[in-house]
XYZ file of C-alpha atoms in Angstrom:
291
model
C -18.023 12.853 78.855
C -19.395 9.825 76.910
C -23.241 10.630 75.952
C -24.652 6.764 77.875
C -28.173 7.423 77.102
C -29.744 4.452 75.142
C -30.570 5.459 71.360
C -34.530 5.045 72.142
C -34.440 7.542 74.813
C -31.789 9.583 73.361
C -34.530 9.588 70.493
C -37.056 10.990 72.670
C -35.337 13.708 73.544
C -34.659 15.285 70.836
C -38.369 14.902 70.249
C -39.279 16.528 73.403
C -36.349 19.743 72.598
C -37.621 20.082 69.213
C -41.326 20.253 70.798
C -39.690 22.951 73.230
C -37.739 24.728 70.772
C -41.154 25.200 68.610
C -42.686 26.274 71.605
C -40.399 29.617 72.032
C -40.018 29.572 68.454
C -43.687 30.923 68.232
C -43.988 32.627 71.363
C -40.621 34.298 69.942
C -43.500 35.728 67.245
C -46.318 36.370 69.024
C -43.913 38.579 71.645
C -42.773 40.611 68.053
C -46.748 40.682 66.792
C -47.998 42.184 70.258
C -44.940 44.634 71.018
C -46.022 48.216 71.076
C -45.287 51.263 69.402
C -43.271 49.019 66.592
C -42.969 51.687 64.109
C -44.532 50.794 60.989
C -44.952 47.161 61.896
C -48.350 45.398 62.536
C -49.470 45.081 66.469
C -52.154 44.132 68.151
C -53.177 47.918 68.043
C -53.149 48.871 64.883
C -51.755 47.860 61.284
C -48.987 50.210 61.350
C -48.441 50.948 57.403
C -50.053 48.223 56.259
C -53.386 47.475 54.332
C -53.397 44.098 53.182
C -52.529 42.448 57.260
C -53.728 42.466 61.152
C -53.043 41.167 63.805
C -55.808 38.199 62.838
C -53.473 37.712 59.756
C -50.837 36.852 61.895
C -52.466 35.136 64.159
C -53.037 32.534 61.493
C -49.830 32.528 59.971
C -48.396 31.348 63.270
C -51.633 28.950 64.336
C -49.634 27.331 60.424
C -46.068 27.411 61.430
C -46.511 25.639 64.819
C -45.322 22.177 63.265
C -42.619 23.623 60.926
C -40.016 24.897 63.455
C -40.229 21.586 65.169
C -39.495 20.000 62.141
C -37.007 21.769 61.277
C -35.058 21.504 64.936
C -35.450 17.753 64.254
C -33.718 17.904 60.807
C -31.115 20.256 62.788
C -30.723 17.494 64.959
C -29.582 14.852 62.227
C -27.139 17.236 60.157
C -29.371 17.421 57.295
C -28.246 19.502 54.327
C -29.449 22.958 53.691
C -31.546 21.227 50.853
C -33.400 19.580 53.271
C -33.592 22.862 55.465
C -34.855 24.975 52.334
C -37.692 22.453 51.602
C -39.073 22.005 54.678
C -39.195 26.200 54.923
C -40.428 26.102 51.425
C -43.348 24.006 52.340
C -43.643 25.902 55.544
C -43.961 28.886 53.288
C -46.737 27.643 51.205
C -48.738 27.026 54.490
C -48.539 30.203 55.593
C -49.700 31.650 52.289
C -52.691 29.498 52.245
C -53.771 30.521 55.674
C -52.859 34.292 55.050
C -54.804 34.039 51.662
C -51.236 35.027 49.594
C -49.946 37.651 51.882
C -46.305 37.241 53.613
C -46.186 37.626 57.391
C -43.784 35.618 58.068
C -40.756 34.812 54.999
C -38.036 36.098 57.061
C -38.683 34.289 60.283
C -39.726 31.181 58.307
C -35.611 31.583 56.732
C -33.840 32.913 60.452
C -36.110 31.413 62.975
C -35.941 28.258 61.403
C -32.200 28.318 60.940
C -31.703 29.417 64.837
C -33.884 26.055 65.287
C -32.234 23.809 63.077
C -28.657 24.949 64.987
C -30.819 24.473 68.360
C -31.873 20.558 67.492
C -27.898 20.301 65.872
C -26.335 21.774 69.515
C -28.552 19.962 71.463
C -27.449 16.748 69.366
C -23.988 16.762 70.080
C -24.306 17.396 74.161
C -23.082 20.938 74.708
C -23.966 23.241 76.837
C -26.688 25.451 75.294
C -25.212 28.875 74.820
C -25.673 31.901 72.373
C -22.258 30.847 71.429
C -22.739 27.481 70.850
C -25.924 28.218 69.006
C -24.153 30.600 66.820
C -21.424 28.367 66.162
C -23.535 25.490 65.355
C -24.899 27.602 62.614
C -21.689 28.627 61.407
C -21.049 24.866 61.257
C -23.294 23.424 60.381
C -24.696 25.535 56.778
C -22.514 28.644 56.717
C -20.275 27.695 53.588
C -23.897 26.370 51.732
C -25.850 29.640 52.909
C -22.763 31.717 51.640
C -23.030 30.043 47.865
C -26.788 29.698 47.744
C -28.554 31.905 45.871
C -32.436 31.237 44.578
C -33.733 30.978 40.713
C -34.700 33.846 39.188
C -38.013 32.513 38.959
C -37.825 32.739 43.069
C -36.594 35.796 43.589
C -38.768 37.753 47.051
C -39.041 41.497 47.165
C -35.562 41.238 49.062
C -33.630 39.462 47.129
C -34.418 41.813 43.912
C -33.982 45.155 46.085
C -30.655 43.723 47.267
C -29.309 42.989 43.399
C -30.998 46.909 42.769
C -29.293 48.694 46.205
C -26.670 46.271 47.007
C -28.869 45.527 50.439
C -27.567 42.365 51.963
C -30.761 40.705 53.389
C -31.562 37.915 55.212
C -28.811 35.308 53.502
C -25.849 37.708 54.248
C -27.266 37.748 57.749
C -27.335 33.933 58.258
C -24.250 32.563 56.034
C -22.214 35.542 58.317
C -23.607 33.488 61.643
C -26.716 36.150 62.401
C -24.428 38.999 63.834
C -27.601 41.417 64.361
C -29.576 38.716 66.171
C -26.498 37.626 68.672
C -25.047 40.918 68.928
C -27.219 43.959 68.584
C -30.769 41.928 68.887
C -29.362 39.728 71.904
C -26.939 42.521 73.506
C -29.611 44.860 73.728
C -32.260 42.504 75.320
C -29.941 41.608 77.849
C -28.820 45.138 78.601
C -32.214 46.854 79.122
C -33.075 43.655 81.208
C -29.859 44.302 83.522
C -30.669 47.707 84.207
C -34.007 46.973 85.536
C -36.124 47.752 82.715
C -38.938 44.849 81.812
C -39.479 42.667 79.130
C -41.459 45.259 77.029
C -38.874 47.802 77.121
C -35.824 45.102 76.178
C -38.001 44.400 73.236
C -38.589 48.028 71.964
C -34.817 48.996 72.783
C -33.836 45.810 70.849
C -36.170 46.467 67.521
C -34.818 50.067 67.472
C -30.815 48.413 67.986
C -31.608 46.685 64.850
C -33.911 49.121 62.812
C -30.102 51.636 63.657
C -28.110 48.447 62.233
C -30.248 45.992 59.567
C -29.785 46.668 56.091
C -33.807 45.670 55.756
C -35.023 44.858 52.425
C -38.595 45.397 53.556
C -37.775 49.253 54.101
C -35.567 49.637 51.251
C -38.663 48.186 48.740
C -41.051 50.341 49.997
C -39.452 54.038 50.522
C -35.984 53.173 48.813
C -32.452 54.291 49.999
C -34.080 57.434 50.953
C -36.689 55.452 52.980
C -34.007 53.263 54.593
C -31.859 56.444 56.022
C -34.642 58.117 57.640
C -35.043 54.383 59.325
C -31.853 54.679 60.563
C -31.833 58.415 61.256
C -35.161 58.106 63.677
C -33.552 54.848 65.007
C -30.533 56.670 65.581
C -32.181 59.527 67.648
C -34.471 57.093 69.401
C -31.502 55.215 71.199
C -29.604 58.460 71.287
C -32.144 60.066 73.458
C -31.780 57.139 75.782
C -34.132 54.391 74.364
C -36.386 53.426 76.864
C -34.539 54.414 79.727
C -36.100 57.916 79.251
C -39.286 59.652 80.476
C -40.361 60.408 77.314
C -39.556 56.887 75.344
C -42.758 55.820 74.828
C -44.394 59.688 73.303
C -41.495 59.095 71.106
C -41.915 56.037 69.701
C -45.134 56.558 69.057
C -43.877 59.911 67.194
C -41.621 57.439 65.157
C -44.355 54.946 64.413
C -46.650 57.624 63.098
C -43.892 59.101 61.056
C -43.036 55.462 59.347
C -46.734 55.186 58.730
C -46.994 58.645 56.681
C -43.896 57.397 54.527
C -45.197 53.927 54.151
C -41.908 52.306 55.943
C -42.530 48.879 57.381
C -38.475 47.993 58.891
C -40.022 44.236 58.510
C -36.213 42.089 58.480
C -35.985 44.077 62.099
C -39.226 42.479 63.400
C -37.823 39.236 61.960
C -34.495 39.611 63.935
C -35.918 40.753 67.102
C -38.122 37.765 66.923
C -34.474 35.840 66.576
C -33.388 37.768 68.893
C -36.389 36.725 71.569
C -36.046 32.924 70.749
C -32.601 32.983 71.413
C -32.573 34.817 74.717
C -35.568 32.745 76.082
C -33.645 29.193 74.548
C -30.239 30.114 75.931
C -31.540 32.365 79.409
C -31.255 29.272 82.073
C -27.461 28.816 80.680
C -26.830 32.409 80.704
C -27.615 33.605 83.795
């Protein structure tokens, strides 16, 4: 059917989505930050295996990405290029470091968060109906071929991108030029799953971080505790879901277990926090369609 809204008011909104989509977009983090036992990962409880960030660290990386992912939906929204896309998350970026004082909390959500919002702004745009589908397809559409090709300067190169040229790890661009398969199907799946079965919000999170922690060729993990690092990531993931993931007595002694383990080897599975974040954002954008 013919869109008949007036251009002003069509105008408006997509201001009022993209204010919407921001919205989740950081509540999306804030759900990842507090989330616990995250093994390895920062919470509100403790800072997992890191010495450098909190939970205050976070807090003010996301108090500096509030105005980005709206942005970002709104550039969505018009088609921009991926040029466009990459500076706005480049300048994003550099806020974040000044209000973390130079440490990264947030690079990979400020790359798939921000794409999930720029194919949020470009589905809303053209009328549809807004599904995890759609979403994904709009992604596809809309930079897949230029996420595909891109690759950064050398003088650019993250943590990631040089552990992925060392251990063949695909990262965070193989995730998003290939459509975000762990977000909509393991991240997504999972969430929904543990959610259908009864289980609360909490639990769908946990079950989903340890989904992608058994799937996610993370970077993060494979730069601080190399391939060796990475398999007992997947190992403990593997037994954690095995065991029955949150649906069993024990699932929360166990994590815990995990979490202290991961701390001992100095394994952060960071890209998984990222994608359950994704993961959250899109189940909270898409859940009125989807029900």
């Amino acid at each position: 059917m013919m869109d008949t809204l007036a251009p002003a008011t069509r105008a408006v909104d997509v201001r009022q989505f993209g204010r919407r989509a921001a919205r989740l977009a950081i509540a999306s983090l804030y759900a990842e930050l507090a989330l616990y036992p995250k093994p390895g990962l920062v919470s509100l409880i403790d800072n997992g295996s890191h010495t450098d960030m909190n939970a205050a660290t976070f807090m003010r990386s996301l108090f500096s990405l509030r105005h980005y992912f709206r942005l970002i939906c709104h550039a969505g929204s018009k088609n921009a290029p991926f040029a466009t896309l990459k500076r706005l998350g480049i300048e994003a970026e550099q806020r974040m470091l000044r209000a973390t004082g130079g440490v990264n909390t947030h690079r990979g959500a400020i790359f798939s968060l921000g794409l999930l919002c720029a194919a949020a702004g470009r589905a809303f745009a053209h009328g549809g109906t807004m599904t995890a589908a759609a979403l994904q397809s709009h992604l596809r559409a809309g930079w897949g071929k230029e996420l595909a090709s891109h690759t950064a300067p050398v003088n650019e190169r993250s943590h990631g991108l040089s552990v992925a040229a060392l251990h063949g790890a695909h990262g965070a661009r193989h995730e998003a030029a290939d459509g975000l398969p762990s977000v909509f199907r393991s991240g997504l799946g999972t969430l929904r799953r543990t959610l259908a079965e009864g289980r609360g919000p909490r639990q769908a999170r946990i079950d989903a971080l340890f989904a992608l922690m058994m799937q996610v060729s993370d970077t993060n993990v494979v730069h601080r505790g190399g391939p060796q690092g990475a398999a007992f990531v997947r190992i403990q993931a593997s037994a954690f879901r095995h065991a029955g993931g949150t649906a069993s007595n024990g699932w929360e002694a166990h994590a815990q277990a995990i979490h202290r383990a991961f701390i001992e080897r100095n394994l952060s599975p960071g890209g998984a926090a990222d994608l359950l974040a994704a993961s959250c954002f899109v189940h909270a954008l898409t859940a009125e369609h989807e029900r």
